[in-house]
Short mmCIF file of C-alpha atoms and ligand atoms in Angstrom, two decimals:
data_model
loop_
_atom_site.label_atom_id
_atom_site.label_comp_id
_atom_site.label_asym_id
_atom_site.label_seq_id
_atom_site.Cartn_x
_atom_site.Cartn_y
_atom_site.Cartn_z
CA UNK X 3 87.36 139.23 109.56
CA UNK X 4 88.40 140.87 106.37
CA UNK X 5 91.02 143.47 105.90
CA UNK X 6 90.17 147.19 105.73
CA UNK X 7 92.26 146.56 102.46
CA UNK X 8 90.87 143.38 101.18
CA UNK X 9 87.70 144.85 102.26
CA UNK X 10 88.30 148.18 100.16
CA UNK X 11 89.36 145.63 96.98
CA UNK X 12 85.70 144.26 97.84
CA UNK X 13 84.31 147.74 97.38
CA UNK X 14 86.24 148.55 93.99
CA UNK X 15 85.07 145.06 92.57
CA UNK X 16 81.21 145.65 94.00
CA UNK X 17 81.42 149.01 92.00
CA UNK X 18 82.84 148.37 89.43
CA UNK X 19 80.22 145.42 89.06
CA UNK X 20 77.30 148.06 89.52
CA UNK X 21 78.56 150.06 86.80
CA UNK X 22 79.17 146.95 84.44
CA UNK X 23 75.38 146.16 85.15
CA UNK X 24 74.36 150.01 84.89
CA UNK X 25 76.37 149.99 81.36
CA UNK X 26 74.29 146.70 80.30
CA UNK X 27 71.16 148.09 81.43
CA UNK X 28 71.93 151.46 79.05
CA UNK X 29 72.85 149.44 76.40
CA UNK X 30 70.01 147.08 76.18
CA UNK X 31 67.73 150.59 76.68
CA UNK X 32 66.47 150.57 79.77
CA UNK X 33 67.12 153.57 81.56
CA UNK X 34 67.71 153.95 85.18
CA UNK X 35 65.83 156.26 88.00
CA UNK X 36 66.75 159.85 88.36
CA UNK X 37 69.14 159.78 91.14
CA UNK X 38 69.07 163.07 91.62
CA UNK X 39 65.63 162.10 93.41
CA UNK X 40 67.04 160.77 96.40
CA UNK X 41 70.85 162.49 96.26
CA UNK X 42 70.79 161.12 100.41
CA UNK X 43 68.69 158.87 102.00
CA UNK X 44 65.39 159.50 101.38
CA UNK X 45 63.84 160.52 105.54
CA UNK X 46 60.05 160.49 106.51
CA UNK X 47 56.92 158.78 108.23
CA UNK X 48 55.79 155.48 107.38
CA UNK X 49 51.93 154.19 109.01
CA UNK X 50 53.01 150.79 109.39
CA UNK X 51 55.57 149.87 112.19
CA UNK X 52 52.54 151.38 114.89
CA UNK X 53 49.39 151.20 112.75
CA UNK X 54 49.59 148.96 109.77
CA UNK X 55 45.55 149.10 108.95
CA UNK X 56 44.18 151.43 111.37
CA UNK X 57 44.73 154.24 109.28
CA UNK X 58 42.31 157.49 108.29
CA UNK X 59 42.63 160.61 106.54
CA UNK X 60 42.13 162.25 109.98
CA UNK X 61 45.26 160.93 111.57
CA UNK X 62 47.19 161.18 108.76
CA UNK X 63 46.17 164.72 108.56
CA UNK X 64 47.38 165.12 111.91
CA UNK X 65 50.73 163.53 111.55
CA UNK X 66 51.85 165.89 108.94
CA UNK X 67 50.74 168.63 111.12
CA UNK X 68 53.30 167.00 113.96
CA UNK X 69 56.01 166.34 111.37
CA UNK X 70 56.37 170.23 110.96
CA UNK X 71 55.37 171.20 114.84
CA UNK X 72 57.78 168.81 116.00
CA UNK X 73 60.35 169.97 114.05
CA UNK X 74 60.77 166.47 112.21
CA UNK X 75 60.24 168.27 108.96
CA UNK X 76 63.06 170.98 109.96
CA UNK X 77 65.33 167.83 110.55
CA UNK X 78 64.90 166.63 107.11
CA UNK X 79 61.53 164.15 107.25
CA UNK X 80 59.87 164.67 104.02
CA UNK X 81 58.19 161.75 103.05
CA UNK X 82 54.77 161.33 104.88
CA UNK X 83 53.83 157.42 103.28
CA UNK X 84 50.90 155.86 103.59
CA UNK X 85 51.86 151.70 103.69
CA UNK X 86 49.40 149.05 103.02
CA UNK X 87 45.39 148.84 103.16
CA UNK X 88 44.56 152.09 101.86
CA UNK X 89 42.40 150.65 99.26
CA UNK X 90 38.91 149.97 99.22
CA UNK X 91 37.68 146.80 99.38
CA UNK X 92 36.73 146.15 95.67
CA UNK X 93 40.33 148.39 95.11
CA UNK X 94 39.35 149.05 91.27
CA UNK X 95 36.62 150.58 89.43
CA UNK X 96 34.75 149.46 86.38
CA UNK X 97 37.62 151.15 84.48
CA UNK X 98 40.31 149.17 86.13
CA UNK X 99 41.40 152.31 88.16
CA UNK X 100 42.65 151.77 91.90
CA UNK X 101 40.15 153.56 94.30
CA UNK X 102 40.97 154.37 98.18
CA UNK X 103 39.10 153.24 100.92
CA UNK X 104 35.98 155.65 100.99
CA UNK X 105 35.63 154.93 104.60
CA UNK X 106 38.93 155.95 105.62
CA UNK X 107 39.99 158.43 103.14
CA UNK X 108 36.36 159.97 102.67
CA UNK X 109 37.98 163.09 100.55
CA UNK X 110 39.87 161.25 98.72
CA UNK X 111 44.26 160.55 98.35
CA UNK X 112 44.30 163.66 95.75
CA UNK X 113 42.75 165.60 98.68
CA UNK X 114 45.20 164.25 101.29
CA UNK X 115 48.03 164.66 99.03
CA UNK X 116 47.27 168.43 98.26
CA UNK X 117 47.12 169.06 102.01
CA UNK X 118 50.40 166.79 102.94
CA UNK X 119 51.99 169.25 99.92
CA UNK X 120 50.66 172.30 101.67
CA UNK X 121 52.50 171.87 104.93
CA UNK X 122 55.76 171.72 102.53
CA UNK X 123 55.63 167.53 103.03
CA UNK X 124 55.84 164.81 100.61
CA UNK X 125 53.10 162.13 99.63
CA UNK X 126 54.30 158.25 99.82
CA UNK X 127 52.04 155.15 99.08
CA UNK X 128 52.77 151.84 98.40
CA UNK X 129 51.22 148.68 95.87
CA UNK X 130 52.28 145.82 94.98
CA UNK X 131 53.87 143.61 92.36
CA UNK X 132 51.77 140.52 92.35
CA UNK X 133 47.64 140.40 91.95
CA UNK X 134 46.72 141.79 95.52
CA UNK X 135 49.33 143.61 98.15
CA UNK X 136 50.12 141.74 101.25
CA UNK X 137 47.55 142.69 103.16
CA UNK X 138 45.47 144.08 100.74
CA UNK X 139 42.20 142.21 98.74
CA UNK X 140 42.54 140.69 95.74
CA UNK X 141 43.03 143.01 92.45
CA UNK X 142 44.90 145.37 95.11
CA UNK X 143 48.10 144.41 93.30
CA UNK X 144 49.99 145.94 90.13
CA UNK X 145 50.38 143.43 87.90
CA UNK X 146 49.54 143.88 84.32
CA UNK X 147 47.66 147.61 85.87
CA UNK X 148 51.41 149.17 85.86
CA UNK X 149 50.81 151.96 83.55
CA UNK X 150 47.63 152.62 84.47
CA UNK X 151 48.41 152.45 88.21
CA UNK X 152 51.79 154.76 87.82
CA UNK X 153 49.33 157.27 86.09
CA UNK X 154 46.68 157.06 88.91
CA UNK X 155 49.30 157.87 91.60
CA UNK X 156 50.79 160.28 89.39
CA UNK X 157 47.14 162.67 89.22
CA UNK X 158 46.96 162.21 92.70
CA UNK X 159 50.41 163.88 93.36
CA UNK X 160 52.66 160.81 94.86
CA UNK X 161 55.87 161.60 95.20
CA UNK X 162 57.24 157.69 96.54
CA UNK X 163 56.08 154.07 96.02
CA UNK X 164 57.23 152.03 98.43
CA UNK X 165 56.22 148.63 95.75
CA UNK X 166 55.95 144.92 97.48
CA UNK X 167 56.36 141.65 96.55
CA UNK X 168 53.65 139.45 97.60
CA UNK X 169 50.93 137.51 95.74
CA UNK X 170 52.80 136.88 93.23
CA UNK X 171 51.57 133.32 91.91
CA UNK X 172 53.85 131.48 89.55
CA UNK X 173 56.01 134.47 89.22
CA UNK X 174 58.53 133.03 91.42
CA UNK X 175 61.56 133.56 89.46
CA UNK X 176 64.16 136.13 89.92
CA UNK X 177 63.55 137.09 86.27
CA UNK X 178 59.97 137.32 87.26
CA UNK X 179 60.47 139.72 90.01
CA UNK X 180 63.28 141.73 87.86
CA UNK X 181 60.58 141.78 85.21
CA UNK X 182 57.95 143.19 87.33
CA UNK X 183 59.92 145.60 89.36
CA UNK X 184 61.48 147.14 85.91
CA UNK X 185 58.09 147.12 84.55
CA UNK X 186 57.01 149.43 87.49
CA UNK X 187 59.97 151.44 87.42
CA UNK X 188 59.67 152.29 83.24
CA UNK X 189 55.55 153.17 84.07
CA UNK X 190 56.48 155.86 86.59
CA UNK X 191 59.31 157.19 84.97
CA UNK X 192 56.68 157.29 82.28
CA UNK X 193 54.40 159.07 84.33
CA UNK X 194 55.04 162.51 83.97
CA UNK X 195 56.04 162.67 87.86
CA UNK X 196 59.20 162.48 89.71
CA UNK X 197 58.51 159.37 91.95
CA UNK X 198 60.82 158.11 94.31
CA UNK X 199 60.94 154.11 93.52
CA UNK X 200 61.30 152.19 97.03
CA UNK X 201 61.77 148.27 96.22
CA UNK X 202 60.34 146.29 98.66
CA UNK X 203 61.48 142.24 98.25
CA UNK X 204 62.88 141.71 102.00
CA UNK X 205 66.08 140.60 100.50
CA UNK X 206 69.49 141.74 98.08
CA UNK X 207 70.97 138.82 96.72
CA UNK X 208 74.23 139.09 95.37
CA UNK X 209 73.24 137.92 91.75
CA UNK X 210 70.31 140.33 92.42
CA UNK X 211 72.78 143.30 91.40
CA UNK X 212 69.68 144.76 89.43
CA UNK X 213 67.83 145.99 92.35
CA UNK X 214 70.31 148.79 92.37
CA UNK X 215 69.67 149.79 89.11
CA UNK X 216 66.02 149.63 89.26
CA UNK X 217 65.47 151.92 92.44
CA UNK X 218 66.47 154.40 94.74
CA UNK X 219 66.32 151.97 97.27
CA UNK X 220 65.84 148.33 97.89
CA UNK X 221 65.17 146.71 101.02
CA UNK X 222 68.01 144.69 102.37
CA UNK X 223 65.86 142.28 104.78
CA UNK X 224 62.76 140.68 105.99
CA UNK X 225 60.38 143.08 108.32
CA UNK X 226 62.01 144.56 111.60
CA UNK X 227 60.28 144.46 114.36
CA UNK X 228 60.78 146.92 117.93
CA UNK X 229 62.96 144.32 119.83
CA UNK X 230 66.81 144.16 120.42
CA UNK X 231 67.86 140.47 119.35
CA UNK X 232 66.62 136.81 118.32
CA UNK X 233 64.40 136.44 114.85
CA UNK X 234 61.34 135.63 115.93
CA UNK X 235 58.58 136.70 115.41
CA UNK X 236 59.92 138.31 112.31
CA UNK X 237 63.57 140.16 112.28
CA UNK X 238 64.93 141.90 116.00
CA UNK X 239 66.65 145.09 115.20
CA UNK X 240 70.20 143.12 115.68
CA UNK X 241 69.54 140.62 113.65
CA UNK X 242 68.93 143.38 110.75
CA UNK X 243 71.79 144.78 111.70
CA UNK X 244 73.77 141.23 111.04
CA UNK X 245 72.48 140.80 107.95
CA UNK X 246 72.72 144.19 106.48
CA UNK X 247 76.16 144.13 107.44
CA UNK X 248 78.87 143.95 104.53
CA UNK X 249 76.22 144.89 101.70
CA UNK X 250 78.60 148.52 101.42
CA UNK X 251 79.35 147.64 97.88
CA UNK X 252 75.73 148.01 96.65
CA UNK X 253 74.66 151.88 98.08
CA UNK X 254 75.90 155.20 96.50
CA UNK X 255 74.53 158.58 96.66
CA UNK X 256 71.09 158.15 95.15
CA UNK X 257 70.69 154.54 95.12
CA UNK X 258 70.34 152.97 99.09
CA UNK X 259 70.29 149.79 101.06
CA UNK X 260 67.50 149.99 103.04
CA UNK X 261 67.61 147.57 106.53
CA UNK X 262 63.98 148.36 106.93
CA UNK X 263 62.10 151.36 108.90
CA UNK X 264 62.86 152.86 112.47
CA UNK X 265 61.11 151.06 115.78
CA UNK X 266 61.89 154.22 117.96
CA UNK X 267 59.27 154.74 119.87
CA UNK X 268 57.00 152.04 118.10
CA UNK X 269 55.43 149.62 121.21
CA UNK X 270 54.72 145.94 120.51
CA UNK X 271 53.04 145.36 117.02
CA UNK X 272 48.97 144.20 117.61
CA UNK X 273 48.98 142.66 114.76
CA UNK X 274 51.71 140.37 116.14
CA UNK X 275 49.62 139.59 119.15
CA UNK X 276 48.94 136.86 121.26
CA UNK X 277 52.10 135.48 119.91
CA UNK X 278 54.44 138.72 121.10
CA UNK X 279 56.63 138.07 124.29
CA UNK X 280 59.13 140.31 123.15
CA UNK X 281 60.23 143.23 125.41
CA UNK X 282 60.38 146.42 122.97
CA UNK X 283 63.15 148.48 122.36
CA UNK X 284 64.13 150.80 125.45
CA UNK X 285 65.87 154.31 125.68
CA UNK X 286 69.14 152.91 125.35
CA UNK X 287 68.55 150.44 122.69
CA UNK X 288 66.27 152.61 120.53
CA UNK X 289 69.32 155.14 120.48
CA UNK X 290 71.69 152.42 119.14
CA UNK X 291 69.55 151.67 116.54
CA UNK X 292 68.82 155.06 115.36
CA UNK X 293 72.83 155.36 115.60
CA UNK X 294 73.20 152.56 113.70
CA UNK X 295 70.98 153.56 110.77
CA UNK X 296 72.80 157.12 110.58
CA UNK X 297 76.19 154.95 110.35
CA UNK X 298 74.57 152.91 107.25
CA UNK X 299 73.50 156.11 106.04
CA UNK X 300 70.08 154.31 106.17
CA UNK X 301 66.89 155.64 104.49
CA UNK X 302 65.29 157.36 107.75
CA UNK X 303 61.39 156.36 108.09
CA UNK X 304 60.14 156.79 111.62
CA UNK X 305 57.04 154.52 112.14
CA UNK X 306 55.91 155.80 115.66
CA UNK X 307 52.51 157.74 116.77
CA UNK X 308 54.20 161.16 116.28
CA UNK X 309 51.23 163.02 118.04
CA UNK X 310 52.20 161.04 121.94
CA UNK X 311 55.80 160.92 121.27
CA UNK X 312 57.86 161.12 124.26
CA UNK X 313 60.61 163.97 124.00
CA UNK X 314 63.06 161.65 124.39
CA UNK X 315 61.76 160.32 121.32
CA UNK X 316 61.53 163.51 119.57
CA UNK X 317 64.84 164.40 120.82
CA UNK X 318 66.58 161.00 119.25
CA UNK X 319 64.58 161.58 116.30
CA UNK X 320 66.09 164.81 115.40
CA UNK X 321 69.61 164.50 116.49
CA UNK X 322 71.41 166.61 114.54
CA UNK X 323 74.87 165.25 114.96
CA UNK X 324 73.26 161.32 113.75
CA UNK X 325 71.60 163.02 110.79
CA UNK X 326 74.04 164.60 110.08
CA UNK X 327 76.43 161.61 109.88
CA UNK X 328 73.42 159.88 107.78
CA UNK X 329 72.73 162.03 105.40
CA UNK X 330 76.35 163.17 104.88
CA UNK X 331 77.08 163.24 100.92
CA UNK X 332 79.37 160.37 100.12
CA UNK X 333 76.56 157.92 101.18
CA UNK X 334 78.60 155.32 102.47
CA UNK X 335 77.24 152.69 104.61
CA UNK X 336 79.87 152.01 107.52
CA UNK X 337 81.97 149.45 107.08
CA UNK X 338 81.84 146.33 110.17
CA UNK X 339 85.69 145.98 110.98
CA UNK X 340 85.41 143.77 113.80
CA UNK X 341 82.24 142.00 115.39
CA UNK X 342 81.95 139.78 118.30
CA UNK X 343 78.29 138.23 118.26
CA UNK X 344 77.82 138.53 122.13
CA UNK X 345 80.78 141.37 122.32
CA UNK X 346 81.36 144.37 120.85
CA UNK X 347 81.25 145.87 116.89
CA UNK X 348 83.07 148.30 115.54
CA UNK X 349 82.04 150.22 112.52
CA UNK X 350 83.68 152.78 110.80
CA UNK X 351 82.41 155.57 108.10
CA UNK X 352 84.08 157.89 105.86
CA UNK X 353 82.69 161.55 105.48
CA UNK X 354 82.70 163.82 102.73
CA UNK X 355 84.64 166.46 104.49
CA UNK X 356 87.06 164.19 105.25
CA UNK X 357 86.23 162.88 108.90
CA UNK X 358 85.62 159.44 109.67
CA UNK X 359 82.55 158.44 112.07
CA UNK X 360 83.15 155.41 114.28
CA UNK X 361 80.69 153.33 116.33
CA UNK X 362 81.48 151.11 119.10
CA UNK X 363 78.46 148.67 119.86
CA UNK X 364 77.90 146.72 123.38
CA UNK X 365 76.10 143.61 122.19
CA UNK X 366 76.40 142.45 125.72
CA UNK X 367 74.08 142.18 128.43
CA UNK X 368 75.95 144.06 131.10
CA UNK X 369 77.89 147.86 130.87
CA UNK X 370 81.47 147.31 129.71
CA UNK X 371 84.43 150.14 129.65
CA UNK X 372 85.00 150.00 125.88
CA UNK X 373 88.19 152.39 124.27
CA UNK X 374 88.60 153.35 120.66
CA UNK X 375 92.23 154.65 120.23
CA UNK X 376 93.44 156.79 117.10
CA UNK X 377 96.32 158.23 116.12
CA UNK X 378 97.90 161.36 118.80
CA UNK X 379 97.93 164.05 115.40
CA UNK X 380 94.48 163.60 115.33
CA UNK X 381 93.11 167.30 115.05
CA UNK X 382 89.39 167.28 116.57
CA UNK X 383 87.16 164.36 117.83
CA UNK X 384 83.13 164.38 119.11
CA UNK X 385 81.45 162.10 121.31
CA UNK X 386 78.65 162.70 118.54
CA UNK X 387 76.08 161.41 121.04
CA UNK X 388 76.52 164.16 123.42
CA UNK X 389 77.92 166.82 121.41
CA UNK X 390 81.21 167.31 123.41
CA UNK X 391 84.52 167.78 122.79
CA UNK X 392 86.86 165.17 123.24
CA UNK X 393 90.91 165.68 123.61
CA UNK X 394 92.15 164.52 120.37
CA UNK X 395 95.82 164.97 121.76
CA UNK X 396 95.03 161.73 123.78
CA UNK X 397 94.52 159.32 121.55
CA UNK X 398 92.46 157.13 123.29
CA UNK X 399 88.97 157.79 124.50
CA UNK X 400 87.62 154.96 127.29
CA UNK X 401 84.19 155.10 128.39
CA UNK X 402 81.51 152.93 130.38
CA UNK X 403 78.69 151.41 127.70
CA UNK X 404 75.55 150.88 129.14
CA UNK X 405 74.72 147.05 127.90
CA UNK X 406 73.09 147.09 124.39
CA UNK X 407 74.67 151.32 124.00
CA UNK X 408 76.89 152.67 121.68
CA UNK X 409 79.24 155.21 121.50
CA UNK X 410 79.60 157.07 118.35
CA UNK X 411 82.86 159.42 117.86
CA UNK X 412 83.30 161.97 114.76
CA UNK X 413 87.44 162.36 114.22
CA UNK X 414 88.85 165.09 111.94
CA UNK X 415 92.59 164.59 110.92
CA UNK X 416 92.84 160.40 110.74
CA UNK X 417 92.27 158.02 108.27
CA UNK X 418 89.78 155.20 109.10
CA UNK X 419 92.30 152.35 109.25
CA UNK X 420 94.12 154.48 111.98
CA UNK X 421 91.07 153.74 114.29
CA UNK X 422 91.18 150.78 116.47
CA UNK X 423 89.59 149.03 118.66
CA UNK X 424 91.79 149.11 122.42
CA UNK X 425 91.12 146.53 125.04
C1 LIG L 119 55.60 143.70 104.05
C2 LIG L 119 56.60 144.84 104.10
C3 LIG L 119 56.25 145.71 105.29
C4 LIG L 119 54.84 146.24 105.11
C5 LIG L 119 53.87 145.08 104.92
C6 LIG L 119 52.47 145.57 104.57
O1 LIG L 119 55.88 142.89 102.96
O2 LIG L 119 57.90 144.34 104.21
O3 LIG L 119 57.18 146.77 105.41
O4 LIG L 119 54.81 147.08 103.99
O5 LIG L 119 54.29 144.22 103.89
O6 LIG L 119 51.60 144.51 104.34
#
């Protein structure tokens, strides 16, 4: 377990490392992405966790008129994203151009767009770096179309690319990939249109430092899928969780880490099936995850069927106390102080006015009293969860953890090493 202080010397080399590579990439001309773009984590709806290629203009329509009735859009969930298979089957025309799915999207993505701007939304879609996307048909891909393709999503009034990394052939290489996702990022900064750049390459090696350079945000991990722990069939939400861990050094305001989209309320994948015999996330566990991802300060992209949402989803959803922690302006991902693989994690945040957020996770499989203890001149704490007011004159707040739970407290007047972990 590191030090909070050999862990903050970790964080001073990591940045100062990012701005050595952000100097290089100035120098040798290539310019970076307008952070102001994505000043917090970028929050919206993605189609794939729930749909992946059942998608139509019709439902999509309808989702953006749930984001605002639901008050998801009042909460801060812009982005409305359309993931992959959204292109026709022959996905280019005799000019090269990508065309959508006439089936589908019968009026067209400039159509959908318009109406996702009218209802004060965003418009996401996604491509590809290699010749086809991952679930796409061939030609669906990017490569060696960047300009053109930038342009295309440009007239029709995209606002994010969420840009993948399959099918890519021989271009295997980490300067490959560099290459093409640079390439990308220089055609829609060339576009004429502020696009929010979402890298999508299921992994941030550390000699990878270019990722954060090249987008707003880069995708820390392989796909997430809606249960708790093990790796199969892709990543559990825990397992994200372990390996997103400790990549602090990488995210400022701007430029994210991004451990993949939000299961909560997203049942067991179809696509996955016959060979899912997972049990999905429940109440509980969907509420530690969403905690979780405000703690990382996370980019926020729910993935559920908005229009049968339970309120209990809607009501985790648009927590304002775990928004608030996510997309609070110093952007820092919490650090992991002390983690117990079958036990309990603690994680602890900094906040711009000065607070520090801390997270106690039951990785058990049974409720546990757990106790975070802080220093008696503490001035205010929060059980963020439930809103309440705790007595910061106690030091010590002790509470039963439902197995797989969290508690989440907001303390004014302490520093984050004066937060412990009691027995
Ligand atoms: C994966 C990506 C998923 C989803 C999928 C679509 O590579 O990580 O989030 O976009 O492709 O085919």
């Amino acid at each position: 377990m590191p030090s909070i202080l050999a862990s903050k010397a970790l964080l001073a080399t990591g940045i100062a490392l990012a701005s050595a590579c952000l100097v290089a990439h100035a120098a040798a001309g290539t310019e970076g992405p307008d952070r102001s773009l994505a000043p917090t984590p970028p929050m919206g709806w993605n189609t794939w966790n729930t749909f992946a290629d059942h998608i139509d203009e019709v439902q999509i329509r309808q989702m953006a008129d749930v984001m605002v009735s639901s008050g998801m859009r009042e909460a801060g969930y812009i982005y409305l994203n359309l993931d992959d298979n959204w292109m026709a089957d022959t996905p280019r025309d005799a000019q090269g151009n990508l065309q959508a799915d006439p089936v589908k999207f019968p009026s067209g993505l400039k159509a959908l767009a318009d109406y996702i701007h009218s209802k004060g939304l965003k418009f996401g879609i996604y491509g590809d770096r290699g010749s086809a996307t991952c679930a796409g048909p061939a030609g669906s891909g990017s490569y060696g179309h960047e300009e053109q393709d930038a342009r295309t999503f440009a007239a029709w009034g995209v606002d994010y690319l969420k840009y993948d990394n399959c099918n890519v052939g021989t271009r295997t290489t980490s300067e490959a990939m560099r290459e093409d996702f640079e390439n990308m990022g220089r055609a829609l900064r060339a576009s004429g249109r502020s696009i929010v750049y979402s890298i999508c390459a299921w992994k941030l090696r550390t000699h990878e430092s270019w990722m954060p350079a090249t987008g707003h945000l880069w995708r820390t991990t392989g796909d997430i899928r809606p249960t708790w722990a093990g790796r199969n069939p892709q990543r559990s939400m825990l397992a994200i969780v372990d390996e997103h861990a400790g990549l602090e050094a990488y995210q400022r305001p701007g430029a994210w880490n991004d451990p993949d989209m939000l299961e909560v309320g997203v049942p067991a994948p179809w696509y996955d099936l016959p060979t899912w015999h997972y049990p999905v996330l429940d109440e509980t566990e969907a509420q530690s995850h969403f905690a979780l991802w405000a703690m990382f300060s996370a980019p926020l992209f729910a993935g559920n069927d908005l229009r049968t949402m339970s309120r209990a989803t809607r009501e985790l959803l648009t927590h304002r106390g775990l928004i608030a922690l996510d997309q609070d302006p110093l952007g820092i991902q919490a650090r992991r102080v002390h983690h117990e693989p079958d036990g309990t994690d603690l994680f602890l945040k900094p906040l711009a006015n000065g607070d520090v957020a801390a997270l106690l996770l039951n990785r058990a499989e049974r409720p546990r009293t757990m106790a975070l203890g802080w220093p008696r001149q503490a001035t205010a704490v929060q059980d963020v969860l439930t809103g309440k007011v705790l007595q910061a004159g106690r030091g010590e707040y002790r509470a039963e953890v439902p197995a797989h739970g969290v508690m989440v407290l907001r303390l004014t007047g302490v520093r984050p090493e004066q937060v412990s972990l009691r027995p």
